[in-house]
Coordinates of C-alpha atoms in Angstrom, one line a residue:
M190 CA 20.9 -87.9 158.2
C191 CA 23.4 -87.1 155.5
L192 CA 22.7 -84.6 152.8
S193 CA 25.5 -85.9 150.7
S194 CA 27.4 -89.2 151.3
S195 CA 30.8 -87.7 150.6
E196 CA 30.5 -85.1 153.5
P197 CA 31.3 -85.8 157.1
F198 CA 28.5 -85.8 159.6
S199 CA 29.6 -82.7 161.5
N200 CA 29.6 -80.7 158.3
T201 CA 26.1 -82.0 157.5
H202 CA 24.9 -81.0 161.0
T203 CA 26.3 -77.5 160.4
R204 CA 24.6 -77.3 157.0
L205 CA 21.4 -78.5 158.5
V206 CA 21.5 -75.9 161.3
L207 CA 22.3 -73.2 158.6
Y208 CA 19.4 -74.5 156.5
L209 CA 17.0 -74.4 159.4
K210 CA 18.1 -70.9 160.4
T211 CA 17.6 -69.5 156.9
H212 CA 14.2 -71.1 156.6
T213 CA 13.2 -69.7 159.9
H214 CA 14.2 -66.2 158.8
V215 CA 12.2 -66.7 155.6
R216 CA 9.0 -67.6 157.6
I217 CA 9.2 -64.9 160.3
P218 CA 8.3 -62.0 158.0
R219 CA 5.3 -64.0 156.7
L220 CA 4.2 -64.7 160.2
S221 CA 4.8 -61.1 161.2
R222 CA 2.8 -60.0 158.1
R223 CA 0.0 -62.3 159.1
R224 CA 0.0 -61.0 162.6
R225 CA 0.0 -57.4 161.4
M226 CA -2.8 -58.1 159.0
W227 CA -4.8 -59.9 161.8
R228 CA -4.2 -56.9 164.1
E229 CA -5.3 -54.5 161.4
E230 CA -8.4 -56.5 160.7
K231 CA -9.3 -56.5 164.4
E232 CA -8.6 -52.8 164.6
M233 CA -10.8 -52.2 161.5
E234 CA -13.5 -54.3 163.1
R235 CA -13.4 -52.3 166.3
N236 CA -13.5 -49.1 164.3
N237 CA -16.5 -50.4 162.4
I238 CA -18.3 -51.3 165.6
K239 CA -17.5 -47.9 167.1
L240 CA -18.8 -46.1 164.0
Y241 CA -21.9 -48.3 163.9
M242 CA -22.7 -47.4 167.5
E243 CA -22.1 -43.7 166.8
N244 CA -24.4 -44.0 163.8
Q245 CA -27.1 -45.7 165.8
H246 CA -26.9 -42.9 168.4
I247 CA -27.1 -40.2 165.7
I248 CA -30.2 -42.0 164.3
Q249 CA -31.9 -42.1 167.7
E250 CA -31.1 -38.4 168.3
N251 CA -32.4 -37.6 164.8
E252 CA -35.7 -39.4 165.6
K253 CA -36.1 -37.5 168.8
L254 CA -35.5 -34.2 167.0
K255 CA -38.0 -35.1 164.3
K256 CA -40.6 -35.8 166.9
K257 CA -39.8 -32.5 168.7
A258 CA -39.9 -30.6 165.4
L259 CA -43.3 -32.2 164.5
L260 CA -44.7 -31.2 168.0
L261 CA -43.3 -27.6 167.6
H262 CA -44.8 -27.4 164.1
Q263 CA -48.2 -28.5 165.4
E264 CA -48.0 -26.1 168.3
N265 CA -47.1 -23.3 165.8
K266 CA -50.0 -24.1 163.6
A267 CA -52.4 -24.1 166.6
L268 CA -51.0 -20.8 167.9
F269 CA -51.2 -19.3 164.4
S270 CA -54.8 -20.5 164.1
L271 CA -55.6 -19.0 167.5
L272 CA -54.1 -15.8 166.4
Q273 CA -56.1 -15.8 163.2
T274 CA -59.3 -16.3 165.1
K275 CA -58.5 -13.5 167.5
T276 CA -57.6 -11.0 164.8
T277 CA -60.7 -11.8 162.7
S278 CA -63.0 -11.5 165.8
H279 CA -61.5 -8.1 166.7
V280 CA -61.8 -6.6 163.2
P281 CA -64.8 -4.1 163.2

């Protein structure tokens, strides 16, 4: 496996090793960047799921509070109506 026919084999081997080392160094940052991006994507996905779950919990709590507010409003109307009938019946 000679890169050039005029060079001895040992020199070719050294050049091949150097070539492989330099190319390995070139690829490592790309791989690291891909891994970092993959980790960031996974972290973003986990954060999205967490926020989605929090949002669902807030929506459920909101529905409960709406129902409670409606019941309190109905009770308030009933009590106000009862108060109105008592005050009108006691007026001489």
